């Protein structure tokens, strides 16, 4: 069954949180995972759920050769 | 002794020197001073002292800021952080002097004051600031109506040639089209969710002043369908030397219309008998050679639009690939809904099938043009055939037999 907007945001946040430090997920990986668990979910809702996580600062975009969605953490390159 | 003995040598020649320029900036900006010192050190060590960042940005955006750090921050504190900001340029790079002053003032206040007008991405590039200056810079930019451009695995800032604003060759309004695409794909520009970067570049004619065919995932090249317009009197004037080649800027006193123009036509579709110029237009491949040499005598046709090409990119290891024609001709009428829809379909196909860091041109080759055309809903026109049947195998699908049974002579992809 499709998730509500709030449930979807938490579902995605949870995926990003669990992957932190193990695997870097791209926006498309998140979308594919959502659609696998909830095949009737609207794709556009996934895009806006990620936007919500980014706009509230709970997640950030990172760039390491490709762009990923991650939990905010200290920049490795910024350390002395 | 100077802090930068090796760089100083670059000031000694007769040519303009970036060292001289940066030293002038260094008098008021410690970042520029340390930039020079770190570069000199790199010349000595024969290794870069920059590190790529991956996280810095402004809230809500995943694009537009490129993080850079020095790996010798204790020696060169001025460049401990040296992040780049991409500012979305206006279509055709037209600014008022006031707009340029605003931008320079913002960057003087918040950054190194070094900028690049314009980067190869098209954006205005602000080079070098610290993490805590990013949000204040962004706030000042947006207050003046500017926005950041694309970076990372996102839609990159579309760019275009000056088009109809200044160039009579322009077969469509490149500036309007570029602006429309920039607005249409805002979400994808600021929130990277593609497998890799995606660039749209728009040239008004096949002279391709923004090098779209070599640099853009989607190259939009203006073109005409009817005949090249000829002014025979002006052709004769070129031939007689009354009209000078290159408006007088060439070392040659006059153009030899046969040797310089018609004999060099790549499809040999032109002839000149000393009096009259003839063009077999159906064999013209629109290379622009003749028009560019005799702009007062020849003009592009009047039935104009654009050719769409897909896939160019220049990976460092595998070598470059040029864009491939996917739509030989399309009208260019605002609001360009057909093209917006096609681009969205391409993004969808690529996002679904592309691997991390795989450009759409690589995917096209990996899965094949047949798969591409079918998936994005385009008919494959004959102009897209680069090598006829390079492959001895041909795989029939059930729908091919159905189509044949329904009386279609040629099989639909
Ligand atoms: C002797 C020193 C340098 C040399 C020989 C050099 C050479 C070049 C060349 C050949 C390009 C063109 C690359 C291309 O478009 O394919 C380029 C672009 C560029 N350089 Fe340098 N560079 C030097 C120093 C610097 C420094 C010190 C900076 C920054 C502080 C810098 C920033 C850039 C940037 C941002 C571009 C991209 C410009 C664009 O997007 O069009 N360069 N450089
Ligand atoms: C081995 C080291 C590096 C390599 C191989 C490299 C390679 C590249 C490439 C291929 C691009 C073009 C990306 C595109 O198509 O958009 C690029 C862009 C850029 N790089 Fe690097 N880079 C290196 C180091 C650096 C460093 C040390 C700096 C700054 C301190 C820097 C600043 C930039 C900037 C500002 C751009 C964007 C320029 C624009 O938008 O026109 N790069 N780099
Ligand atoms: S690409 Fe063609 S239309 Fe655009 S500025 Fe160059 S010559 Fe003119
Ligand atoms: S545009 Fe090029 S191909 Fe066409 S007639 Fe002129 S030189 Fe020949």
XYZ file of C-alpha atoms and ligand atoms in Angstrom:
595
model
C 0.000 0.000 0.000
C 1.207 3.498 -0.772
C 2.613 5.483 2.143
C 1.322 8.866 3.273
C 3.634 11.824 2.754
C 4.863 11.742 6.374
C 5.379 7.966 6.342
C 7.287 8.204 3.074
C 9.638 10.868 4.454
C 10.390 8.687 7.497
C 10.750 5.561 5.329
C 13.394 7.286 3.216
C 15.133 8.870 6.207
C 15.350 5.433 7.781
C 16.983 3.968 4.676
C 19.553 6.761 4.540
C 20.245 6.424 8.284
C 20.763 2.659 8.070
C 23.047 2.987 5.059
C 25.188 5.725 6.663
C 28.838 4.710 6.787
C 28.118 1.541 4.786
C 26.717 2.489 1.407
C 26.131 5.803 -0.339
C 22.653 6.003 -1.840
C 21.671 8.120 -4.824
C 18.242 9.711 -5.137
C 17.405 7.102 -7.776
C 18.443 4.223 -5.451
C 16.015 5.592 -2.870
C 13.236 5.852 -5.434
C 13.824 2.316 -6.675
C 13.824 0.959 -3.103
C 10.579 2.770 -2.286
C 8.901 1.445 -5.426
C 10.072 -2.074 -4.640
C 8.520 -1.980 -1.166
C 5.476 0.033 -2.266
C 4.867 -0.501 -5.988
C 1.843 1.824 -6.041
C 3.790 4.808 -4.638
C 3.768 7.934 -6.834
C 7.313 8.711 -8.098
C 6.860 12.461 -7.828
C 6.047 12.044 -4.128
C 9.424 10.369 -3.678
C 11.183 13.357 -5.261
C 9.380 15.759 -2.963
C 9.955 13.582 0.114
C 13.710 13.801 -0.552
C 13.348 17.558 -1.069
C 11.644 17.782 2.334
C 14.524 15.907 4.020
C 17.049 18.223 2.364
C 15.124 21.456 2.991
C 14.782 20.647 6.697
C 18.503 19.807 6.916
C 17.869 16.216 8.115
C 19.715 14.976 5.025
C 22.271 16.620 2.731
C 23.436 16.044 -0.799
C 27.070 14.975 -1.012
C 29.360 14.622 -3.999
C 31.965 11.879 -4.204
C 32.301 11.227 -7.908
C 28.484 11.096 -8.015
C 25.764 12.849 -6.009
C 24.360 11.039 -2.965
C 21.814 11.662 -0.206
C 23.318 11.274 3.255
C 22.952 12.196 6.937
C 24.891 15.438 7.603
C 28.385 14.690 8.859
C 31.707 16.435 9.112
C 33.555 16.907 5.841
C 36.547 14.556 5.738
C 38.548 16.890 3.490
C 38.005 19.821 5.892
C 39.868 18.072 8.716
C 43.460 19.051 9.300
C 63.581 36.453 -1.593
C 60.178 36.350 -3.143
C 57.550 33.924 -1.769
C 56.861 32.678 -5.273
C 60.162 32.441 -7.200
C 58.856 29.948 -9.766
C 55.632 31.811 -10.475
C 57.577 35.075 -10.797
C 59.184 33.708 -13.944
C 55.744 33.600 -15.529
C 55.627 37.396 -15.311
C 58.804 37.847 -17.323
C 57.422 37.173 -20.819
C 55.670 39.680 -23.071
C 52.296 37.942 -22.606
C 49.585 38.733 -20.062
C 50.192 36.850 -16.859
C 47.672 35.501 -14.348
C 50.459 35.835 -11.765
C 50.551 39.611 -12.232
C 46.774 39.747 -11.893
C 46.658 37.550 -8.803
C 49.440 39.561 -7.140
C 47.317 42.657 -7.582
C 44.430 40.905 -5.867
C 46.804 39.582 -3.168
C 47.455 43.143 -2.037
C 43.938 43.186 -0.551
C 42.986 39.498 -0.223
C 45.024 37.038 1.878
C 43.355 34.161 -0.002
C 44.945 35.262 -3.285
C 48.340 35.578 -1.614
C 48.171 32.042 -0.253
C 46.765 30.794 -3.549
C 49.951 31.980 -5.268
C 52.169 30.572 -2.548
C 50.474 27.177 -2.624
C 50.698 27.025 -6.422
C 54.395 27.858 -6.293
C 54.809 25.092 -3.755
C 52.997 22.693 -6.117
C 55.384 23.589 -8.916
C 58.258 22.719 -6.609
C 56.699 19.507 -5.209
C 55.250 18.524 -8.620
C 51.992 17.516 -6.946
C 48.698 19.261 -6.288
C 47.961 20.498 -2.779
C 44.199 20.686 -3.269
C 41.655 18.287 -1.840
C 38.151 17.849 -3.258
C 35.299 18.422 -0.804
C 32.044 16.505 -1.059
C 29.594 18.026 1.374
C 29.611 21.837 1.462
C 26.630 23.568 -0.094
C 23.745 25.865 0.731
C 20.590 24.646 2.445
C 18.136 22.982 0.098
C 20.531 22.705 -2.844
C 22.743 19.811 -3.851
C 24.368 21.771 -6.675
C 26.205 24.982 -7.364
C 28.992 24.784 -4.770
C 32.180 22.824 -5.406
C 34.171 22.167 -2.243
C 37.934 22.604 -2.269
C 40.455 22.490 0.595
C 44.176 22.900 0.896
C 46.096 19.899 2.216
C 48.594 22.347 3.753
C 46.189 24.554 5.759
C 48.805 25.468 8.387
C 51.175 26.855 5.806
C 48.514 28.447 3.617
C 45.619 29.390 5.929
C 44.152 31.762 3.331
C 43.204 28.809 1.150
C 42.339 26.328 3.902
C 38.866 26.466 2.313
C 38.699 27.578 -1.302
C 35.220 26.639 -2.514
C 33.867 27.518 -5.930
C 30.388 28.956 -6.501
C 28.681 28.579 -9.861
C 26.331 31.453 -10.608
C 23.714 30.805 -13.307
C 24.586 33.136 -16.177
C 21.953 35.046 -18.129
C 21.105 33.647 -21.595
C 23.763 34.706 -24.104
C 25.899 36.214 -21.303
C 24.394 39.686 -21.506
C 24.742 41.819 -18.382
C 24.089 45.423 -17.538
C 27.111 47.194 -16.091
C 25.108 47.566 -12.875
C 24.547 43.790 -12.681
C 28.283 43.181 -13.086
C 29.050 45.719 -10.355
C 26.551 44.014 -8.037
C 28.139 40.614 -8.646
C 31.677 41.927 -8.149
C 30.689 43.730 -4.934
C 29.101 40.568 -3.537
C 32.198 38.554 -4.340
C 34.542 41.218 -2.944
C 32.639 41.071 0.331
C 32.340 37.302 0.631
C 35.098 35.655 -1.357
C 38.547 35.883 -2.849
C 37.275 38.397 -5.449
C 38.703 36.129 -8.173
C 36.160 35.165 -10.768
C 35.984 33.438 -14.121
C 33.768 34.954 -16.808
C 32.698 32.452 -17.941
C 33.480 28.865 -17.028
C 33.253 26.140 -19.630
C 29.998 25.139 -17.942
C 28.615 28.530 -18.979
C 28.158 29.767 -15.418
C 29.937 32.730 -13.944
C 32.457 31.083 -11.615
C 33.273 32.630 -8.226
C 36.609 31.081 -7.252
C 37.475 30.620 -3.617
C 35.653 31.223 -0.364
C 35.222 29.649 3.054
C 32.378 27.443 4.248
C 30.874 30.102 6.514
C 30.662 32.603 3.642
C 28.558 30.320 1.424
C 25.111 31.084 2.863
C 25.726 34.867 3.090
C 26.921 34.909 -0.546
C 23.892 32.906 -1.643
C 21.562 35.233 0.292
C 23.023 38.316 -1.392
C 22.915 36.685 -4.815
C 19.274 35.677 -4.524
C 18.333 39.108 -3.149
C 19.601 40.531 -6.453
C 17.743 37.928 -8.509
C 20.641 35.535 -9.194
C 20.636 31.799 -8.628
C 23.252 29.067 -8.469
C 23.909 26.836 -11.451
C 24.136 23.065 -11.665
C 26.924 20.738 -10.521
C 27.220 17.090 -9.566
C 24.871 14.424 -10.946
C 22.314 17.006 -11.981
C 20.959 19.066 -14.831
C 23.744 21.541 -15.543
C 23.069 25.179 -16.310
C 21.884 25.270 -19.937
C 23.901 27.638 -22.118
C 23.487 29.167 -25.549
C 25.166 31.327 -28.180
C 24.073 34.979 -28.529
C 21.638 33.859 -31.225
C 19.152 36.333 -32.594
C 20.402 39.035 -30.245
C 23.459 39.605 -32.389
C 23.795 36.997 -35.105
C 21.993 36.872 -38.426
C 22.731 33.150 -38.847
C 20.596 32.175 -35.887
C 17.882 29.749 -37.033
C 15.957 29.893 -33.762
C 15.862 32.064 -30.653
C 18.620 30.367 -28.661
C 18.342 32.764 -25.726
C 14.627 32.191 -25.278
C 14.968 28.426 -25.595
C 17.872 28.332 -23.126
C 15.887 30.401 -20.617
C 12.820 28.148 -21.015
C 14.884 25.013 -20.388
C 16.580 26.607 -17.373
C 13.151 27.314 -15.855
C 11.651 23.955 -16.823
C 14.387 21.879 -15.199
C 14.947 23.902 -11.993
C 14.161 20.931 -9.751
C 16.724 18.724 -11.475
C 19.330 21.476 -11.540
C 19.357 22.092 -7.792
C 18.599 18.543 -6.600
C 20.985 16.039 -8.189
C 19.092 12.844 -8.919
C 20.503 11.671 -12.254
C 23.154 8.969 -12.773
C 25.593 11.743 -13.747
C 25.667 15.255 -15.214
C 23.321 16.321 -18.050
C 24.135 19.371 -20.180
C 21.990 21.208 -22.719
C 23.790 23.608 -25.052
C 22.089 25.601 -27.768
C 23.683 26.990 -30.926
C 21.702 29.029 -33.430
C 23.384 27.490 -36.478
C 25.849 24.715 -37.371
C 28.816 27.011 -36.708
C 28.041 25.897 -33.165
C 29.708 28.710 -31.236
C 29.022 27.024 -27.876
C 30.565 23.743 -29.120
C 27.338 21.945 -28.240
C 28.084 18.945 -30.440
C 31.276 18.207 -28.521
C 30.220 19.198 -25.020
C 26.516 18.758 -24.397
C 24.538 15.646 -23.620
C 21.762 17.335 -25.578
C 22.998 19.565 -28.416
C 20.391 21.816 -30.014
C 21.701 23.121 -33.337
C 19.769 25.610 -35.461
C 19.293 24.602 -39.085
C 17.195 25.383 -42.172
C 15.187 23.068 -44.442
C 14.852 25.137 -47.609
C 17.492 26.679 -49.883
C 20.490 28.853 -49.073
C 19.627 32.392 -50.194
C 22.037 33.682 -52.842
C 22.722 37.278 -53.862
C 24.535 36.732 -57.200
C 25.646 40.398 -57.405
C 27.391 40.065 -54.038
C 29.013 36.781 -55.139
C 30.456 38.660 -58.136
C 31.616 41.473 -55.835
C 33.486 38.970 -53.632
C 35.023 37.409 -56.725
C 36.148 40.799 -58.034
C 37.629 41.740 -54.653
C 35.128 44.568 -54.161
C 33.928 42.900 -50.972
C 36.999 41.958 -48.929
C 37.291 38.528 -47.298
C 36.544 38.588 -43.563
C 35.459 42.198 -43.816
C 39.042 43.226 -44.599
C 40.484 41.289 -41.650
C 42.105 38.617 -43.797
C 45.652 38.837 -45.204
C 44.238 37.942 -48.639
C 43.067 40.775 -50.853
C 40.265 38.826 -52.439
C 38.339 35.619 -52.249
C 38.721 33.067 -55.042
C 35.124 31.862 -55.092
C 35.960 28.623 -56.863
C 39.094 27.641 -54.941
C 38.126 28.980 -51.528
C 34.404 28.345 -51.494
C 32.913 25.920 -53.986
C 35.859 23.503 -54.279
C 35.917 23.164 -50.494
C 32.230 22.351 -50.154
C 32.358 18.993 -48.306
C 29.542 17.450 -50.339
C 30.664 18.999 -53.654
C 27.179 20.363 -54.151
C 28.274 23.842 -55.314
C 29.638 25.145 -58.564
C 30.855 28.507 -59.839
C 31.573 29.190 -63.489
C 33.147 32.598 -62.920
C 29.768 34.363 -63.119
C 27.020 32.386 -61.482
C 27.029 30.413 -58.243
C 24.819 27.311 -58.144
C 23.946 25.142 -55.135
C 22.337 21.724 -55.286
C 20.544 22.278 -51.984
C 19.287 18.738 -51.501
C 22.887 17.591 -51.183
C 23.988 20.441 -48.913
C 24.792 19.167 -45.412
C 24.534 22.629 -43.837
C 28.190 22.850 -42.836
C 28.142 26.687 -42.985
C 31.473 26.871 -44.828
C 30.221 28.865 -47.822
C 27.936 31.130 -45.775
C 30.644 31.949 -43.253
C 33.086 32.867 -46.048
C 30.624 35.036 -48.005
C 28.166 36.370 -45.437
C 27.110 39.260 -47.647
C 26.291 36.948 -50.560
C 24.824 33.851 -48.893
C 22.297 33.508 -46.120
C 20.697 30.591 -44.323
C 17.207 29.642 -45.575
C 13.945 30.932 -44.150
C 12.285 27.630 -43.139
C 14.225 27.223 -39.916
C 14.257 25.070 -36.795
C 16.788 22.842 -35.046
C 18.466 19.453 -35.104
C 18.631 17.618 -31.774
C 21.680 15.494 -31.015
C 22.387 13.384 -27.970
C 25.305 11.982 -26.112
C 28.535 13.937 -26.309
C 30.942 13.769 -23.406
C 34.703 13.683 -22.965
C 35.770 11.155 -20.351
C 39.473 11.413 -19.625
C 40.220 7.685 -19.885
C 38.024 6.408 -22.728
C 38.212 9.435 -25.013
C 35.580 11.732 -26.397
C 32.272 11.000 -28.109
C 30.369 13.543 -30.191
C 26.599 13.953 -30.100
C 24.497 11.742 -32.340
C 21.494 13.021 -34.328
C 18.233 11.845 -32.780
C 15.808 14.364 -34.318
C 16.936 15.719 -37.733
C 14.536 18.647 -37.703
C 12.084 20.171 -35.272
C 10.251 23.487 -35.317
C 11.389 25.740 -32.473
C 8.145 27.306 -31.282
C 7.704 28.495 -27.692
C 6.859 26.994 -25.230
C 8.730 24.029 -26.811
C 6.459 21.467 -25.153
C 7.489 18.655 -27.529
C 11.164 19.128 -26.644
C 10.500 19.400 -22.908
C 8.587 16.137 -23.082
C 11.349 14.427 -25.050
C 13.994 15.575 -22.554
C 11.882 14.305 -19.654
C 11.550 10.924 -21.412
C 15.313 10.784 -21.964
C 15.934 11.546 -18.278
C 13.498 8.833 -17.270
C 15.098 6.191 -19.512
C 18.593 7.150 -18.418
C 17.752 7.335 -14.682
C 16.075 3.936 -14.871
C 18.906 2.198 -16.748
C 22.073 4.230 -16.198
C 24.816 3.130 -13.827
C 26.425 5.558 -11.396
C 28.567 8.003 -13.445
C 27.290 6.722 -16.779
C 26.491 9.589 -19.174
C 23.466 9.261 -21.406
C 25.765 8.894 -24.462
C 27.457 5.876 -22.938
C 24.114 4.311 -22.083
C 22.957 4.875 -25.664
C 25.926 2.880 -26.922
C 25.657 0.222 -24.233
C 21.968 -0.529 -24.775
C 21.870 0.446 -28.440
C 19.966 3.008 -30.477
C 17.106 0.579 -31.010
C 16.432 0.403 -27.299
C 16.856 4.179 -26.983
C 14.389 5.139 -29.707
C 11.798 2.661 -28.544
C 12.070 3.730 -24.894
C 11.827 7.484 -25.416
C 9.045 7.183 -27.986
C 10.892 8.510 -31.062
C 10.717 7.196 -34.609
C 14.232 6.360 -35.833
C 14.764 8.482 -38.949
C 17.333 7.482 -41.556
C 19.554 10.470 -40.660
C 20.396 8.737 -37.371
C 22.050 5.760 -39.044
C 25.768 6.199 -38.570
C 26.905 2.759 -39.716
C 24.334 0.722 -41.602
C 24.049 -2.747 -40.078
C 27.352 -2.902 -38.230
C 26.045 -6.089 -36.653
C 25.396 -9.342 -38.606
C 22.680 -10.419 -36.190
C 19.172 -9.120 -36.250
C 16.728 -9.951 -33.504
C 13.047 -10.042 -34.344
C 10.469 -9.176 -31.735
C 6.946 -10.611 -31.648
C 5.550 -7.186 -32.518
C 7.644 -7.113 -35.682
C 5.761 -10.169 -36.960
C 2.469 -8.636 -35.884
C 3.351 -5.440 -37.722
C 4.215 -7.423 -40.812
C 0.973 -9.386 -40.593
C -0.855 -6.056 -40.378
C 0.642 -5.158 -43.746
C 3.501 -2.854 -42.746
C 6.315 -3.089 -45.211
C 8.941 -1.677 -42.871
C 9.191 -2.801 -39.319
C 8.591 -0.218 -36.634
C 11.212 -0.169 -33.902
C 50.195 28.044 -14.612
C 49.050 27.806 -14.065
C 47.823 27.425 -14.807
C 47.695 26.872 -16.059
C 48.785 26.475 -17.049
C 46.279 26.701 -16.293
C 45.757 26.167 -17.463
C 44.423 26.057 -17.698
C 43.858 25.584 -18.941
C 44.640 25.116 -20.147
C 42.507 25.618 -18.807
C 41.496 25.234 -19.855
C 41.039 23.861 -19.646
C 39.944 23.527 -20.615
O 38.996 24.322 -20.739
O 40.003 22.466 -21.227
C 42.206 26.106 -17.485
C 40.957 26.290 -17.012
C 40.689 26.703 -15.726
N 41.601 27.113 -14.776
Fe 43.581 27.160 -15.031
N 45.579 27.142 -15.218
C 46.485 27.592 -14.278
C 46.217 28.104 -13.038
C 44.950 28.200 -12.490
C 44.675 28.669 -11.151
C 45.705 29.132 -10.182
C 43.310 28.588 -10.985
C 42.446 28.930 -9.819
C 42.771 29.727 -8.855
C 42.750 28.066 -12.218
C 41.416 27.835 -12.433
C 40.904 27.410 -13.619
C 39.496 27.194 -13.837
C 38.352 27.396 -12.840
C 39.362 26.758 -15.159
C 38.100 26.415 -15.871
C 37.762 27.572 -16.681
C 36.579 27.278 -17.464
O 35.663 26.633 -16.936
O 36.533 27.722 -18.602
N 43.780 27.856 -13.109
N 43.397 26.374 -16.846
C 43.758 16.025 -10.441
C 42.967 17.018 -10.107
C 41.757 17.471 -10.888
C 41.115 16.932 -11.969
C 41.445 15.654 -12.727
C 40.006 17.806 -12.304
C 39.119 17.601 -13.349
C 38.073 18.431 -13.658
C 37.154 18.228 -14.746
C 37.183 17.065 -15.713
C 36.279 19.263 -14.724
C 35.138 19.480 -15.678
C 33.917 18.944 -15.075
C 32.749 19.245 -15.962
O 32.704 18.717 -17.081
O 31.895 20.020 -15.565
C 36.629 20.115 -13.628
C 35.962 21.250 -13.298
C 36.365 22.118 -12.310
N 37.436 21.958 -11.443
Fe 38.679 20.372 -11.417
N 39.990 18.854 -11.436
C 41.063 18.700 -10.562
C 41.443 19.540 -9.558
C 40.826 20.750 -9.282
C 41.284 21.677 -8.275
C 42.479 21.455 -7.404
C 40.445 22.755 -8.318
C 40.425 24.025 -7.490
C 41.246 24.309 -6.512
C 39.448 22.485 -9.347
C 38.437 23.338 -9.680
C 37.502 23.068 -10.650
C 36.434 23.977 -10.975
C 36.164 25.316 -10.336
C 35.726 23.372 -12.014
C 34.520 23.919 -12.703
C 34.894 24.905 -13.728
C 33.675 25.307 -14.502
O 32.556 25.165 -14.018
O 33.841 25.729 -15.629
N 39.728 21.254 -9.902
N 37.739 19.591 -12.994
S 26.300 29.428 -33.406
Fe 25.644 30.335 -35.347
S 23.902 31.610 -34.732
Fe 25.044 31.210 -32.851
S 26.460 32.954 -32.677
Fe 27.549 31.276 -33.739
S 27.311 31.749 -35.909
Fe 25.728 32.915 -34.818
S 26.722 24.906 -46.388
Fe 28.462 23.528 -46.699
S 27.595 21.723 -47.694
Fe 26.102 23.384 -47.930
S 26.587 24.350 -49.882
Fe 27.709 25.506 -48.336
S 29.746 24.531 -48.267
Fe 28.374 23.093 -49.336
